[in-house]
């Protein structure tokens, strides 16, 4: 059985609320998809637990490590915004 697109969108809205309420930075990237930033690999289990405990089905979770170029550009942008 496949999940309905509406169910995925509703889960994404609820997941965004749960994670934002736990002080995570959350961005909707697509239908039923979220990007959570500022999470270290060792913290991923807490993110998963928050969602599952809230009754949200987690179909896939991918930890993305930025390339050196992406990291440099993000750091440069962050320091430019501060300075």
XYZ file of C-alpha atoms in Angstrom:
83
model
C 0.000 0.000 0.000
C 1.335 3.408 -0.876
C 0.881 6.465 1.261
C -1.325 9.275 0.021
C 0.303 12.578 -0.944
C -2.113 14.396 1.382
C -1.032 12.242 4.331
C 2.618 13.061 3.551
C 1.876 16.793 3.432
C -0.039 16.677 6.722
C 2.781 14.693 8.338
C 5.279 17.285 7.068
C 3.255 20.151 8.555
C 3.001 18.363 11.900
C 6.692 17.392 11.802
C 7.644 21.003 11.112
C 5.609 22.122 14.131
C 7.105 19.447 16.397
C 10.696 20.106 15.364
C 10.350 23.901 15.382
C 8.860 23.628 18.862
C 11.996 21.721 19.891
C 14.156 24.629 18.588
C 15.310 22.950 15.360
C 15.622 25.009 12.168
C 13.156 23.463 9.711
C 12.479 24.273 6.070
C 9.913 22.672 3.760
C 11.698 21.540 0.606
C 8.932 19.714 -1.197
C 5.666 17.933 -0.831
C 6.002 16.018 2.396
C 9.716 16.766 2.746
C 11.615 18.807 5.308
C 15.195 19.959 5.720
C 16.369 20.188 9.326
C 19.576 22.164 9.768
C 21.969 22.329 12.662
C 21.656 18.654 13.562
C 24.829 16.669 14.146
C 24.846 12.986 13.186
C 24.791 11.901 16.848
C 21.603 13.964 17.387
C 19.600 12.332 14.589
C 18.096 9.742 16.915
C 16.535 12.538 18.998
C 14.939 14.039 15.887
C 13.560 10.622 14.931
C 12.271 10.001 18.461
C 10.465 13.358 18.571
C 8.653 12.581 15.328
C 7.740 8.997 16.184
C 6.604 9.965 19.685
C 4.318 12.598 18.092
C 2.747 9.855 15.958
C 4.357 11.023 12.722
C 5.462 8.353 10.278
C 9.070 8.749 9.235
C 9.590 7.206 5.808
C 13.157 8.291 5.144
C 15.872 10.233 6.885
C 19.091 11.282 5.164
C 22.032 12.899 6.906
C 23.755 15.251 4.476
C 27.370 16.224 5.004
C 28.186 19.421 3.123
C 31.098 19.429 0.729
C 34.110 21.523 1.688
C 32.982 24.174 -0.807
C 29.448 24.283 0.643
C 30.842 24.503 4.175
C 33.216 27.341 3.210
C 30.451 29.332 1.493
C 28.084 28.859 4.441
C 30.759 29.934 6.928
C 31.679 32.921 4.798
C 28.014 33.920 4.532
C 27.519 33.513 8.282
C 30.538 35.682 9.107
C 29.501 38.319 6.565
C 26.065 38.533 8.180
C 27.618 39.005 11.632
C 30.344 41.446 10.624
